[in-house]
Amino acid sequence: MPGLGPSYRAAVLRRGVAADPVLPDRELTVESVAVDRTHLAEYDRVCGFRLRDELPATYLHVVTFPLAMALMTAPDFPFPVLGLVHVANRIEVLRPLPASGVYSVSVRAETLRPHDRGLQLDLVTTATIDGDPVFSDTSTYLRRTGSGASAASARPAADPPAPNAVWRVPRRVGTDYAAVSGDRNPIHTSRLLAKVFGFPRTIAHGMWTKARCLAALEGRLPDAYTVDVAFKTPIPLPATVGFTAVAQGDGWDFGVHDGRSGRPHLTGTVR
């Protein structure tokens, strides 16, 4: 994997948006990626998974984060990575992901399209074992170019369903997940810098929230499934949130909402 140091330096130094943005027509690939069991155990601890010989669905997102950063901070990427907002994530698990597996992983950017608040694009990660596809991860990012309010902030909070569980999310979740994921965006780790970016406190990583939801459903997921989430509003740290999961046939509808206001932080499905 490429080192994160050069990517972070490029992210800090990058300014401006391409006048006629075009996504790079290339794919970054790393062959023969083996799982570091110590790192996997720490990831499991931070996100609430049990120690198993099978990877959580969200784990390869973390493993391939340096490759994604290398693509998004390259000179031919049209947007500064610090101006992108992660608004949705879709992961397809095509079969169980063995911790002993050796993976070939690739990352590409595609489908630049207009949005009512700017432009959206997808960062797509795929993984294979011995040439067989086993995993796909599509992260949707928004580059804001207007001042329109988000759909989540424009609507009043509806009364959420009674939670299946109440989670107390400590402040250290931001720094713990940053350490295990490599995503050290200061909005998650520094209260001072979070304020600079418009947040009253540090906020939890969206992918931590997704992972925590899947950990709550562990043992009730099929061998192959797709888990789709939309990130609605950030979780300020510390926080008390409600987790709700409702069985739908062979899958689930789930969500996380603020414990006091009921405002949604994340909505998702497993199918």
mmCIF file of C-alpha atoms in Angstrom:
data_model
loop_
_atom_site.group_PDB
_atom_site.id
_atom_site.type_symbol
_atom_site.label_atom_id
_atom_site.label_comp_id
_atom_site.label_asym_id
_atom_site.label_seq_id
_atom_site.Cartn_x
_atom_site.Cartn_y
_atom_site.Cartn_z
ATOM 1 C CA MET A 1 0.000 0.000 0.000
ATOM 2 C CA PRO A 2 1.188 3.571 -0.611
ATOM 3 C CA GLY A 3 2.164 5.515 2.480
ATOM 4 C CA LEU A 4 -0.355 8.005 3.858
ATOM 5 C CA GLY A 5 2.251 10.703 4.580
ATOM 6 C CA PRO A 6 2.545 11.982 0.985
ATOM 7 C CA SER A 7 -1.231 11.854 0.546
ATOM 8 C CA TYR A 8 -1.831 13.949 3.663
ATOM 9 C CA ARG A 9 0.753 16.515 2.578
ATOM 10 C CA ALA A 10 -0.883 16.722 -0.837
ATOM 11 C CA ALA A 11 -4.325 17.061 0.760
ATOM 12 C CA VAL A 12 -3.212 19.990 2.927
ATOM 13 C CA LEU A 13 -1.432 21.800 0.091
ATOM 14 C CA ARG A 14 -4.095 21.285 -2.582
ATOM 15 C CA ARG A 15 -6.231 24.308 -3.397
ATOM 16 C CA GLY A 16 -8.800 25.044 -6.058
ATOM 17 C CA VAL A 17 -11.094 23.024 -8.270
ATOM 18 C CA ALA A 18 -10.504 22.167 -11.912
ATOM 19 C CA ALA A 19 -12.387 24.553 -14.224
ATOM 20 C CA ASP A 20 -13.814 21.631 -16.198
ATOM 21 C CA PRO A 21 -13.661 18.717 -13.738
ATOM 22 C CA VAL A 22 -13.018 15.290 -15.234
ATOM 23 C CA LEU A 23 -12.324 12.168 -13.194
ATOM 24 C CA PRO A 24 -9.059 10.319 -13.882
ATOM 25 C CA ASP A 25 -9.523 7.395 -16.256
ATOM 26 C CA ARG A 26 -7.304 4.961 -14.402
ATOM 27 C CA GLU A 27 -7.330 2.420 -11.607
ATOM 28 C CA LEU A 28 -4.855 1.910 -8.788
ATOM 29 C CA THR A 29 -4.203 -1.725 -7.927
ATOM 30 C CA VAL A 30 -2.251 -3.534 -5.239
ATOM 31 C CA GLU A 31 -1.727 -7.284 -5.515
ATOM 32 C CA SER A 32 -1.257 -9.790 -2.702
ATOM 33 C CA VAL A 33 -2.667 -7.881 0.271
ATOM 34 C CA ALA A 34 -2.559 -10.028 3.426
ATOM 35 C CA VAL A 35 -4.439 -9.186 6.608
ATOM 36 C CA ASP A 36 -2.494 -8.010 9.655
ATOM 37 C CA ARG A 37 -4.190 -9.966 12.465
ATOM 38 C CA THR A 38 -3.082 -7.481 15.140
ATOM 39 C CA HIS A 39 -4.576 -4.593 13.193
ATOM 40 C CA LEU A 40 -7.768 -6.587 12.571
ATOM 41 C CA ALA A 41 -8.117 -7.277 16.292
ATOM 42 C CA GLU A 42 -7.739 -3.575 17.100
ATOM 43 C CA TYR A 43 -10.281 -2.658 14.433
ATOM 44 C CA ASP A 44 -12.705 -5.213 15.855
ATOM 45 C CA ARG A 45 -12.255 -3.728 19.336
ATOM 46 C CA VAL A 46 -12.849 -0.134 18.227
ATOM 47 C CA CYS A 47 -15.943 -0.992 16.167
ATOM 48 C CA GLY A 48 -17.484 -3.618 18.462
ATOM 49 C CA PHE A 49 -16.962 -6.762 16.361
ATOM 50 C CA ARG A 50 -16.110 -10.139 17.840
ATOM 51 C CA LEU A 51 -12.715 -11.656 17.086
ATOM 52 C CA ARG A 52 -13.257 -14.046 14.186
ATOM 53 C CA ASP A 53 -11.424 -15.624 11.257
ATOM 54 C CA GLU A 54 -13.756 -13.752 8.930
ATOM 55 C CA LEU A 55 -13.390 -10.079 8.038
ATOM 56 C CA PRO A 56 -16.168 -7.628 8.890
ATOM 57 C CA ALA A 57 -17.714 -6.192 5.721
ATOM 58 C CA THR A 58 -16.256 -2.753 6.466
ATOM 59 C CA TYR A 59 -12.688 -3.888 7.150
ATOM 60 C CA LEU A 60 -11.408 -3.827 3.557
ATOM 61 C CA HIS A 61 -12.597 -0.210 3.333
ATOM 62 C CA VAL A 62 -9.986 0.585 5.976
ATOM 63 C CA VAL A 63 -7.297 -1.614 4.407
ATOM 64 C CA THR A 64 -7.672 0.163 1.062
ATOM 65 C CA PHE A 65 -7.945 3.689 2.495
ATOM 66 C CA PRO A 66 -4.300 4.550 1.582
ATOM 67 C CA LEU A 67 -4.975 3.541 -2.030
ATOM 68 C CA ALA A 68 -8.121 5.685 -2.126
ATOM 69 C CA MET A 69 -6.211 8.640 -0.680
ATOM 70 C CA ALA A 70 -3.442 8.212 -3.263
ATOM 71 C CA LEU A 71 -6.032 8.446 -6.036
ATOM 72 C CA MET A 72 -7.904 11.416 -4.553
ATOM 73 C CA THR A 73 -4.768 13.464 -3.835
ATOM 74 C CA ALA A 74 -3.098 12.856 -7.213
ATOM 75 C CA PRO A 75 -2.636 15.938 -9.439
ATOM 76 C CA ASP A 76 -5.190 14.692 -11.986
ATOM 77 C CA PHE A 77 -7.998 14.367 -9.415
ATOM 78 C CA PRO A 78 -10.257 17.393 -9.993
ATOM 79 C CA PHE A 79 -11.193 18.270 -6.387
ATOM 80 C CA PRO A 80 -9.336 18.884 -3.119
ATOM 81 C CA VAL A 81 -10.020 15.891 -0.905
ATOM 82 C CA LEU A 82 -10.624 18.175 2.096
ATOM 83 C CA GLY A 83 -13.625 19.646 0.295
ATOM 84 C CA LEU A 84 -15.381 16.316 -0.227
ATOM 85 C CA VAL A 85 -18.241 15.117 1.999
ATOM 86 C CA HIS A 86 -18.838 11.371 2.361
ATOM 87 C CA VAL A 87 -22.617 11.066 1.962
ATOM 88 C CA ALA A 88 -23.238 7.354 1.288
ATOM 89 C CA ASN A 89 -21.541 3.969 1.203
ATOM 90 C CA ARG A 90 -22.544 0.664 -0.384
ATOM 91 C CA ILE A 91 -20.666 -2.572 0.300
ATOM 92 C CA GLU A 92 -21.314 -5.874 -1.464
ATOM 93 C CA VAL A 93 -19.966 -9.022 0.177
ATOM 94 C CA LEU A 94 -20.092 -11.727 -2.478
ATOM 95 C CA ARG A 95 -18.933 -14.498 -0.146
ATOM 96 C CA PRO A 96 -17.342 -14.734 3.310
ATOM 97 C CA LEU A 97 -14.045 -12.826 3.518
ATOM 98 C CA PRO A 98 -11.418 -15.027 5.201
ATOM 99 C CA ALA A 99 -8.884 -13.297 7.428
ATOM 100 C CA SER A 100 -6.316 -15.729 5.995
ATOM 101 C CA GLY A 101 -7.077 -14.670 2.418
ATOM 102 C CA VAL A 102 -4.668 -12.885 0.103
ATOM 103 C CA TYR A 103 -6.527 -10.110 -1.701
ATOM 104 C CA SER A 104 -5.948 -8.159 -4.888
ATOM 105 C CA VAL A 105 -7.542 -4.709 -4.503
ATOM 106 C CA SER A 106 -8.273 -1.892 -6.937
ATOM 107 C CA VAL A 107 -9.660 1.637 -6.585
ATOM 108 C CA ARG A 108 -11.122 3.877 -9.260
ATOM 109 C CA ALA A 109 -13.285 7.013 -9.456
ATOM 110 C CA GLU A 110 -16.362 7.102 -11.645
ATOM 111 C CA THR A 111 -19.791 8.617 -12.379
ATOM 112 C CA LEU A 112 -19.264 12.336 -11.858
ATOM 113 C CA ARG A 113 -22.776 13.770 -11.866
ATOM 114 C CA PRO A 114 -24.702 16.901 -10.878
ATOM 115 C CA HIS A 115 -26.441 17.183 -7.518
ATOM 116 C CA ASP A 116 -28.703 19.921 -6.188
ATOM 117 C CA ARG A 117 -25.893 20.962 -3.819
ATOM 118 C CA GLY A 118 -22.989 20.533 -6.230
ATOM 119 C CA LEU A 119 -21.365 17.489 -7.815
ATOM 120 C CA GLN A 120 -21.237 13.864 -6.747
ATOM 121 C CA LEU A 121 -18.818 11.092 -7.618
ATOM 122 C CA ASP A 122 -18.252 7.479 -6.638
ATOM 123 C CA LEU A 123 -15.017 5.964 -5.418
ATOM 124 C CA VAL A 124 -15.225 2.248 -6.164
ATOM 125 C CA THR A 125 -13.030 -0.372 -4.500
ATOM 126 C CA THR A 126 -13.036 -4.014 -5.534
ATOM 127 C CA ALA A 127 -11.263 -7.061 -4.111
ATOM 128 C CA THR A 128 -10.604 -10.509 -5.515
ATOM 129 C CA ILE A 129 -9.092 -13.751 -4.237
ATOM 130 C CA ASP A 130 -7.347 -15.848 -6.896
ATOM 131 C CA GLY A 131 -9.124 -13.781 -9.537
ATOM 132 C CA ASP A 132 -12.617 -14.313 -8.101
ATOM 133 C CA PRO A 133 -14.535 -11.146 -7.071
ATOM 134 C CA VAL A 134 -15.402 -11.224 -3.373
ATOM 135 C CA PHE A 135 -16.022 -7.602 -2.365
ATOM 136 C CA SER A 136 -17.112 -4.229 -3.751
ATOM 137 C CA ASP A 137 -17.243 -0.889 -1.927
ATOM 138 C CA THR A 138 -18.792 2.255 -3.417
ATOM 139 C CA SER A 139 -18.327 5.481 -1.480
ATOM 140 C CA THR A 140 -20.316 8.461 -2.729
ATOM 141 C CA TYR A 141 -18.782 11.894 -2.184
ATOM 142 C CA LEU A 142 -20.329 15.338 -2.572
ATOM 143 C CA ARG A 143 -18.404 18.402 -3.684
ATOM 144 C CA ARG A 144 -20.536 21.335 -2.606
ATOM 145 C CA THR A 145 -20.725 24.188 -5.099
ATOM 146 C CA GLY A 146 -23.850 25.922 -3.792
ATOM 147 C CA SER A 147 -25.351 26.987 -0.493
ATOM 148 C CA GLY A 148 -28.432 24.761 -0.492
ATOM 149 C CA ALA A 149 -29.289 23.093 2.793
ATOM 150 C CA SER A 150 -28.946 19.354 3.060
ATOM 151 C CA ALA A 151 -32.080 17.275 2.907
ATOM 152 C CA ALA A 152 -31.507 16.082 6.463
ATOM 153 C CA SER A 153 -31.178 19.593 7.878
ATOM 154 C CA ALA A 154 -34.061 20.993 5.840
ATOM 155 C CA ARG A 155 -36.634 18.521 7.190
ATOM 156 C CA PRO A 156 -37.812 18.506 10.785
ATOM 157 C CA ALA A 157 -36.780 15.405 12.707
ATOM 158 C CA ALA A 158 -39.485 12.730 12.632
ATOM 159 C CA ASP A 159 -40.209 10.701 15.723
ATOM 160 C CA PRO A 160 -37.802 7.746 15.491
ATOM 161 C CA PRO A 161 -38.893 4.220 16.365
ATOM 162 C CA ALA A 162 -38.083 2.934 19.833
ATOM 163 C CA PRO A 163 -34.403 1.928 19.782
ATOM 164 C CA ASN A 164 -33.255 -1.654 20.089
ATOM 165 C CA ALA A 165 -30.204 -0.339 21.929
ATOM 166 C CA VAL A 166 -28.876 2.922 23.330
ATOM 167 C CA TRP A 167 -25.184 3.585 22.700
ATOM 168 C CA ARG A 168 -23.034 6.031 24.594
ATOM 169 C CA VAL A 169 -20.372 7.144 22.138
ATOM 170 C CA PRO A 170 -17.328 8.538 23.977
ATOM 171 C CA ARG A 171 -15.110 11.313 22.674
ATOM 172 C CA ARG A 172 -12.223 8.893 22.201
ATOM 173 C CA VAL A 173 -14.101 7.115 19.381
ATOM 174 C CA GLY A 174 -12.835 9.847 17.050
ATOM 175 C CA THR A 175 -9.161 9.349 17.895
ATOM 176 C CA ASP A 176 -9.410 5.565 18.280
ATOM 177 C CA TYR A 177 -10.997 5.102 14.864
ATOM 178 C CA ALA A 178 -8.585 7.592 13.287
ATOM 179 C CA ALA A 179 -5.674 5.531 14.604
ATOM 180 C CA VAL A 180 -7.001 2.202 13.334
ATOM 181 C CA SER A 181 -8.376 3.477 10.001
ATOM 182 C CA GLY A 182 -5.697 5.982 9.028
ATOM 183 C CA ASP A 183 -8.408 8.610 8.429
ATOM 184 C CA ARG A 184 -6.985 11.429 10.544
ATOM 185 C CA ASN A 185 -9.185 14.238 9.311
ATOM 186 C CA PRO A 186 -9.008 16.773 12.195
ATOM 187 C CA ILE A 187 -12.803 17.124 12.375
ATOM 188 C CA HIS A 188 -12.687 13.743 14.117
ATOM 189 C CA THR A 189 -9.710 14.321 16.413
ATOM 190 C CA SER A 190 -9.313 18.027 17.258
ATOM 191 C CA ARG A 191 -12.081 20.080 18.866
ATOM 192 C CA LEU A 192 -10.330 23.318 17.860
ATOM 193 C CA LEU A 193 -9.951 22.341 14.222
ATOM 194 C CA ALA A 194 -13.445 20.839 14.135
ATOM 195 C CA LYS A 195 -14.731 24.318 15.024
ATOM 196 C CA VAL A 196 -12.726 25.791 12.154
ATOM 197 C CA PHE A 197 -14.693 23.507 9.828
ATOM 198 C CA GLY A 198 -18.031 24.486 11.393
ATOM 199 C CA PHE A 199 -18.575 21.726 13.971
ATOM 200 C CA PRO A 200 -19.084 22.617 17.647
ATOM 201 C CA ARG A 201 -17.246 19.440 18.698
ATOM 202 C CA THR A 202 -15.369 16.595 17.075
ATOM 203 C CA ILE A 203 -17.580 14.163 15.176
ATOM 204 C CA ALA A 204 -17.548 10.401 14.727
ATOM 205 C CA HIS A 205 -16.408 8.946 11.411
ATOM 206 C CA GLY A 206 -19.355 7.860 9.290
ATOM 207 C CA MET A 207 -17.690 4.531 8.539
ATOM 208 C CA TRP A 208 -17.272 3.885 12.264
ATOM 209 C CA THR A 209 -21.030 4.330 12.645
ATOM 210 C CA LYS A 210 -21.694 1.923 9.784
ATOM 211 C CA ALA A 211 -19.274 -0.623 11.246
ATOM 212 C CA ARG A 212 -20.857 -0.295 14.683
ATOM 213 C CA CYS A 213 -24.275 -1.050 13.176
ATOM 214 C CA LEU A 214 -22.969 -4.174 11.443
ATOM 215 C CA ALA A 215 -21.331 -5.279 14.687
ATOM 216 C CA ALA A 216 -24.759 -5.047 16.331
ATOM 217 C CA LEU A 217 -26.151 -7.334 13.610
ATOM 218 C CA GLU A 218 -23.241 -9.780 13.774
ATOM 219 C CA GLY A 219 -24.352 -13.396 13.659
ATOM 220 C CA ARG A 220 -27.581 -12.479 11.871
ATOM 221 C CA LEU A 221 -26.148 -11.691 8.440
ATOM 222 C CA PRO A 222 -26.053 -14.112 5.481
ATOM 223 C CA ASP A 223 -22.864 -15.238 3.758
ATOM 224 C CA ALA A 224 -23.474 -12.837 0.852
ATOM 225 C CA TYR A 225 -25.272 -9.505 1.172
ATOM 226 C CA THR A 226 -25.265 -5.813 0.296
ATOM 227 C CA VAL A 227 -25.249 -3.175 3.017
ATOM 228 C CA ASP A 228 -26.229 0.307 1.912
ATOM 229 C CA VAL A 229 -26.115 3.398 4.142
ATOM 230 C CA ALA A 230 -26.742 7.123 3.852
ATOM 231 C CA PHE A 231 -24.911 9.445 6.235
ATOM 232 C CA LYS A 232 -27.472 12.002 7.396
ATOM 233 C CA THR A 233 -26.064 14.202 10.177
ATOM 234 C CA PRO A 234 -22.768 13.879 12.072
ATOM 235 C CA ILE A 235 -22.586 12.394 15.562
ATOM 236 C CA PRO A 236 -20.976 15.017 17.832
ATOM 237 C CA LEU A 237 -18.663 13.521 20.427
ATOM 238 C CA PRO A 238 -19.478 12.526 23.092
ATOM 239 C CA ALA A 239 -23.071 11.506 22.337
ATOM 240 C CA THR A 240 -25.923 9.234 23.255
ATOM 241 C CA VAL A 241 -27.603 7.654 20.234
ATOM 242 C CA GLY A 242 -30.307 5.103 19.563
ATOM 243 C CA PHE A 243 -29.820 2.116 17.273
ATOM 244 C CA THR A 244 -32.853 0.577 15.599
ATOM 245 C CA ALA A 245 -32.973 -2.583 13.465
ATOM 246 C CA VAL A 246 -36.088 -4.111 11.920
ATOM 247 C CA ALA A 247 -36.022 -7.476 10.122
ATOM 248 C CA GLN A 248 -37.265 -7.293 6.532
ATOM 249 C CA GLY A 249 -37.495 -10.754 4.989
ATOM 250 C CA ASP A 250 -33.930 -12.042 4.780
ATOM 251 C CA GLY A 251 -32.485 -8.592 5.477
ATOM 252 C CA TRP A 252 -32.672 -5.593 7.759
ATOM 253 C CA ASP A 253 -33.602 -1.928 7.848
ATOM 254 C CA PHE A 254 -31.540 -0.102 10.447
ATOM 255 C CA GLY A 255 -30.624 3.361 11.611
ATOM 256 C CA VAL A 256 -28.936 5.507 14.210
ATOM 257 C CA HIS A 257 -30.582 8.618 15.620
ATOM 258 C CA ASP A 258 -29.842 11.256 18.216
ATOM 259 C CA GLY A 259 -30.924 10.113 21.649
ATOM 260 C CA ARG A 260 -32.628 13.420 22.501
ATOM 261 C CA SER A 261 -33.822 15.114 19.305
ATOM 262 C CA GLY A 262 -34.435 11.974 17.251
ATOM 263 C CA ARG A 263 -32.571 13.489 14.300
ATOM 264 C CA PRO A 264 -31.190 10.719 12.080
ATOM 265 C CA HIS A 265 -27.454 10.221 11.875
ATOM 266 C CA LEU A 266 -27.498 7.184 9.538
ATOM 267 C CA THR A 267 -30.052 5.081 7.727
ATOM 268 C CA GLY A 268 -29.284 1.746 6.097
ATOM 269 C CA THR A 269 -30.408 -1.578 4.710
ATOM 270 C CA VAL A 270 -28.999 -5.084 4.452
ATOM 271 C CA ARG A 271 -30.322 -7.165 1.561
#
